[in-house]
XYZ file of C-alpha atoms in Angstrom:
347
model
C -37.488 56.801 -19.423
C -33.732 57.284 -19.156
C -32.154 60.289 -20.869
C -29.066 59.206 -22.788
C -26.502 61.179 -24.747
C -26.012 59.888 -28.290
C -23.149 61.780 -29.902
C -24.211 65.047 -28.289
C -27.948 64.498 -28.896
C -30.149 63.567 -25.934
C -32.722 60.819 -26.439
C -35.017 58.987 -24.076
C -34.778 55.202 -23.982
C -36.532 52.530 -21.950
C -34.304 49.961 -20.269
C -35.163 46.620 -18.695
C -34.223 48.040 -15.308
C -36.835 50.788 -15.625
C -39.481 48.478 -17.113
C -38.915 45.079 -15.484
C -40.343 41.836 -16.799
C -42.717 41.580 -13.824
C -44.336 44.864 -14.841
C -44.690 43.650 -18.428
C -46.363 40.444 -17.262
C -48.800 42.410 -15.106
C -49.808 44.680 -18.006
C -50.402 41.759 -20.387
C -51.754 39.212 -17.901
C -55.227 39.124 -19.469
C -54.053 39.160 -23.077
C -53.767 36.320 -25.556
C -50.861 37.114 -27.850
C -51.351 35.582 -31.298
C -48.134 35.496 -33.333
C -49.076 35.344 -37.015
C -46.300 33.982 -39.187
C -43.389 31.767 -38.178
C -40.743 32.831 -40.672
C -38.043 35.388 -39.840
C -39.217 37.154 -36.654
C -41.975 34.767 -35.548
C -39.865 32.011 -33.954
C -37.680 34.319 -31.880
C -40.419 36.638 -30.658
C -42.937 33.891 -29.873
C -40.483 31.628 -28.046
C -39.035 34.497 -26.024
C -42.536 35.579 -24.993
C -43.410 31.994 -24.086
C -40.236 31.543 -22.061
C -40.922 34.855 -20.302
C -44.299 33.605 -19.088
C -46.792 35.258 -21.453
C -49.911 33.646 -22.918
C -48.850 33.049 -26.533
C -50.295 31.159 -29.468
C -49.020 30.857 -33.044
C -50.956 31.102 -36.293
C -49.326 29.491 -39.323
C -50.407 27.778 -42.517
C -49.720 24.069 -42.976
C -46.370 23.198 -44.522
C -42.669 23.144 -43.625
C -42.921 26.253 -41.473
C -45.849 24.762 -39.559
C -43.768 21.660 -38.904
C -40.919 23.847 -37.671
C -43.322 25.406 -35.172
C -44.306 21.934 -33.974
C -40.632 21.029 -33.604
C -40.181 24.173 -31.490
C -42.800 22.958 -29.031
C -46.011 24.607 -30.261
C -48.889 22.162 -29.934
C -51.554 21.903 -32.645
C -54.980 22.706 -31.270
C -53.521 24.121 -28.034
C -50.922 26.745 -28.882
C -50.635 26.289 -32.661
C -53.523 27.087 -34.985
C -54.376 28.132 -38.496
C -54.038 31.863 -39.159
C -57.837 32.188 -39.193
C -58.220 30.542 -35.778
C -55.300 32.407 -34.202
C -56.500 35.886 -35.181
C -59.924 35.091 -33.739
C -58.474 33.858 -30.447
C -55.854 36.586 -30.033
C -56.452 39.886 -28.269
C -53.031 41.087 -29.441
C -52.383 40.161 -33.077
C -48.645 40.159 -33.770
C -48.395 40.396 -37.557
C -44.954 38.953 -38.262
C -45.586 37.833 -41.819
C -43.338 38.940 -44.667
C -44.352 42.220 -46.277
C -45.659 40.348 -49.310
C -47.644 37.888 -47.183
C -49.255 40.702 -45.169
C -50.925 41.954 -48.349
C -52.545 38.589 -49.087
C -53.522 37.785 -45.474
C -54.703 41.289 -44.522
C -58.437 40.626 -45.259
C -58.329 37.667 -42.813
C -56.579 39.718 -40.130
C -58.821 42.758 -40.574
C -61.987 40.683 -40.216
C -60.834 39.604 -36.722
C -59.905 43.100 -35.505
C -62.864 43.686 -33.246
C -62.977 46.749 -30.946
C -60.411 46.658 -28.156
C -57.897 44.410 -29.875
C -54.282 45.387 -30.557
C -52.516 45.019 -33.897
C -48.721 44.722 -33.627
C -46.061 44.947 -36.307
C -42.279 44.631 -36.285
C -41.862 46.678 -39.455
C -43.559 49.898 -40.555
C -43.823 48.856 -44.220
C -47.511 47.929 -44.439
C -48.724 51.012 -42.537
C -46.211 53.528 -43.925
C -47.210 52.791 -47.515
C -50.827 51.810 -46.857
C -51.925 53.799 -49.897
C -50.191 51.011 -51.822
C -50.641 48.053 -49.465
C -54.271 48.702 -48.502
C -53.491 47.949 -44.829
C -55.788 50.455 -43.105
C -56.710 49.275 -39.569
C -60.083 50.036 -37.945
C -60.082 53.154 -35.748
C -61.258 51.329 -32.597
C -58.116 49.230 -32.052
C -54.565 49.964 -30.906
C -51.875 49.769 -33.592
C -48.307 49.468 -32.311
C -44.835 48.351 -33.331
C -41.701 46.903 -31.766
C -38.914 46.460 -34.317
C -35.848 44.473 -33.154
C -32.656 45.788 -34.735
C -31.596 42.426 -36.047
C -32.881 39.076 -37.227
C -35.261 36.869 -35.290
C -32.450 34.327 -35.063
C -30.246 36.895 -33.304
C -33.123 37.901 -31.024
C -33.518 34.299 -29.901
C -29.826 33.452 -29.551
C -29.098 36.609 -27.559
C -32.097 35.899 -25.312
C -30.746 32.424 -24.584
C -27.408 34.021 -23.697
C -29.120 36.368 -21.237
C -28.588 39.354 -23.519
C -31.019 41.620 -25.350
C -31.311 42.917 -28.914
C -32.142 46.628 -29.042
C -35.519 47.552 -30.545
C -37.379 50.624 -31.696
C -41.041 51.119 -30.785
C -43.942 53.232 -32.004
C -47.628 53.802 -31.354
C -49.585 54.525 -34.527
C -53.066 54.401 -33.043
C -54.093 54.547 -29.369
C -57.765 53.650 -29.090
C -57.515 52.217 -25.554
C -55.382 54.932 -23.970
C -53.024 52.118 -22.889
C -51.226 51.449 -26.155
C -47.841 52.740 -24.979
C -47.764 50.503 -21.905
C -48.707 47.491 -24.011
C -46.036 48.340 -26.577
C -43.272 48.624 -23.991
C -44.445 45.452 -22.251
C -44.310 43.560 -25.537
C -40.866 44.997 -26.258
C -39.577 43.761 -22.917
C -41.390 40.451 -23.360
C -39.745 39.628 -26.690
C -36.303 40.209 -25.169
C -35.311 43.725 -26.183
C -32.134 45.146 -24.681
C -33.349 48.721 -24.593
C -36.195 50.412 -26.494
C -36.021 53.719 -28.354
C -38.935 55.632 -29.842
C -39.617 56.003 -33.554
C -42.598 56.289 -35.898
C -43.884 53.799 -38.446
C -42.678 56.111 -41.222
C -39.187 56.603 -39.776
C -38.733 52.902 -39.035
C -39.825 51.840 -42.510
C -37.621 54.333 -44.345
C -34.544 53.742 -42.163
C -35.004 49.961 -42.379
C -35.276 49.828 -46.168
C -32.368 52.252 -46.483
C -30.209 50.171 -44.128
C -30.997 46.883 -45.865
C -30.130 48.305 -49.264
C -27.207 50.241 -47.817
C -24.580 49.403 -45.221
C -26.292 46.320 -43.777
C -26.621 44.265 -46.957
C -26.564 45.828 -50.414
C -23.705 48.316 -50.090
C -21.503 45.990 -48.051
C -21.745 43.251 -50.694
C -21.004 45.781 -53.430
C -18.001 47.185 -51.551
C -16.540 43.774 -50.703
C -17.007 42.471 -54.220
C -15.395 45.553 -55.781
C -12.270 45.240 -53.622
C -12.079 41.468 -54.108
C -12.341 41.852 -57.887
C -9.630 44.541 -58.027
C -7.264 42.352 -56.026
C -7.969 39.298 -58.192
C -7.584 41.314 -61.420
C -4.158 42.352 -60.200
C -2.854 38.850 -59.603
C -3.769 38.152 -55.980
C -4.961 34.634 -55.170
C -8.553 33.977 -54.038
C -7.346 33.203 -50.503
C -5.332 36.406 -50.247
C -8.061 38.550 -51.786
C -10.728 37.108 -49.505
C -8.664 37.381 -46.337
C -7.763 41.015 -47.033
C -11.352 41.881 -48.014
C -13.698 39.886 -45.777
C -11.997 37.647 -43.232
C -9.886 40.320 -41.562
C -12.887 42.668 -41.486
C -15.342 40.221 -39.911
C -13.015 38.244 -37.653
C -10.539 40.879 -36.468
C -11.634 44.474 -37.033
C -15.417 44.420 -36.628
C -15.215 43.039 -33.059
C -12.853 45.912 -32.197
C -15.066 48.755 -33.393
C -18.192 46.987 -32.180
C -16.683 46.929 -28.691
C -15.374 50.491 -28.358
C -15.742 52.410 -31.604
C -13.960 53.094 -34.873
C -11.334 55.341 -33.250
C -10.379 52.513 -30.886
C -10.113 50.076 -33.765
C -7.885 52.533 -35.648
C -5.718 52.988 -32.515
C -5.162 49.235 -32.370
C -3.924 48.934 -35.949
C -0.546 49.759 -37.467
C 0.444 53.378 -38.093
C 0.463 52.601 -41.820
C -3.125 51.351 -41.626
C -4.170 54.349 -39.538
C -2.729 56.850 -42.017
C -4.301 55.127 -44.989
C -7.713 54.835 -43.344
C -7.771 58.469 -42.257
C -6.768 59.607 -45.751
C -9.165 57.393 -47.680
C -12.397 57.324 -45.656
C -13.314 60.893 -46.741
C -12.897 59.857 -50.385
C -15.208 56.884 -49.935
C -17.657 59.103 -48.027
C -17.768 61.682 -50.808
C -18.208 59.006 -53.472
C -20.871 57.046 -51.609
C -23.007 59.785 -50.027
C -24.721 60.804 -53.292
C -25.735 57.162 -53.799
C -27.080 57.013 -50.227
C -29.084 60.209 -50.830
C -30.469 58.723 -54.033
C -31.325 55.515 -52.184
C -33.050 57.379 -49.340
C -35.230 59.398 -51.720
C -36.168 56.225 -53.605
C -37.270 54.687 -50.300
C -39.062 57.826 -49.068
C -41.009 58.259 -52.308
C -42.231 54.654 -52.083
C -40.350 53.448 -55.148
C -38.509 50.710 -53.243
C -41.706 49.571 -51.551
C -43.433 49.315 -54.921
C -40.536 47.379 -56.436
C -40.661 44.978 -53.500
C -44.420 44.484 -53.739
C -44.337 44.007 -57.516
C -41.454 41.530 -57.317
C -42.717 39.541 -54.342
C -46.214 39.150 -55.783
C -45.018 37.341 -58.922
C -45.972 33.643 -58.976
C -42.381 32.626 -59.768
C -40.883 34.949 -57.150
C -39.289 32.262 -54.993
C -37.743 30.464 -57.960
C -36.272 33.723 -59.219
C -35.005 34.624 -55.762
C -33.286 31.267 -55.349
C -31.623 31.711 -58.741
C -30.200 35.095 -57.701
C -29.082 33.792 -54.298
C -27.494 30.754 -55.953
C -25.459 33.046 -58.225
C -24.248 34.911 -55.132
C -23.522 31.685 -53.257
C -21.659 30.131 -56.182
C -19.528 33.196 -56.950
C -15.784 32.793 -56.491
C -15.627 35.148 -53.505
C -18.254 33.303 -51.466
C -17.054 29.855 -52.529
C -13.635 30.942 -51.293
C -15.352 31.836 -48.024
C -16.492 28.236 -47.599
C -12.892 27.025 -47.662
C -11.599 29.865 -45.478
C -14.221 29.132 -42.803
C -13.181 25.480 -42.759
C -9.597 26.556 -42.135
C -10.425 28.674 -39.080
C -8.734 27.253 -35.950
C -12.023 26.441 -34.227
C -12.917 24.137 -37.135
C -9.671 22.162 -37.033
């Protein structure tokens, strides 16, 4: 493990230089990795493992997603099976189903968890709130997690570019005494950049907080609020969108992603610098109470329960599509369609 300084705090991380792919292959050479679910994380993790030389099979129900797996090169009866067949064949069961699907498929998975097998997750949800989900693994198996810090699509695209997406990892149950080595090997195998340690509880709470906060929920709320204020004060859709979203995503985010917020500030006008330095504390003070409220709602299991209740409704997907359609068809995001077409690379 390499000791790294993160803002004055020392953490240990595992890099690909310290844990090379050859070592990962050696550790998992006798394992059959069964990837269950081919939705968000399944395609990226399974294809990266396959391309890295591991013995991988996929378990997926018949339907559009099954056909996608076939299109990606998984062969029915050879490397692509039903969920029931895959969990029987696999020695490492990678449960990459949605949180809602895990609840319905768990009896099938649990029945195949014979002594010595490994159960793998990429999200701590099912285990963290197992008093609600009912996902309680047998004591004679390893239970581990590698959680890429991004979508499965990003994991795959970065892998194809020769890059890696950072991941957290955790060991919940070590029946074999070798769970940590297997976890790190799987993390390297799926294409992680570097790996940092967490727990199932910490990963689940930080993930749900991030999704509802700065990664998705809060950013949409912030962008929409600014866009609406500009439009209500006579600015055109193009102007409001460019000042709210386009400049952020196309100009400023690459700057602070590369070298930090201070560097981005230093590369903006003095007027922008002064305004940002004056106003960020005001936004911080207004938003932090909401973030604290959000975190407690996640920690107490309220958000998990809301998710389970919502996702288990028979008309869930229809309702979801209706909400997403309203977002997609809003003026701000319809403006985005036109703005993207006008980018130089599209002309």
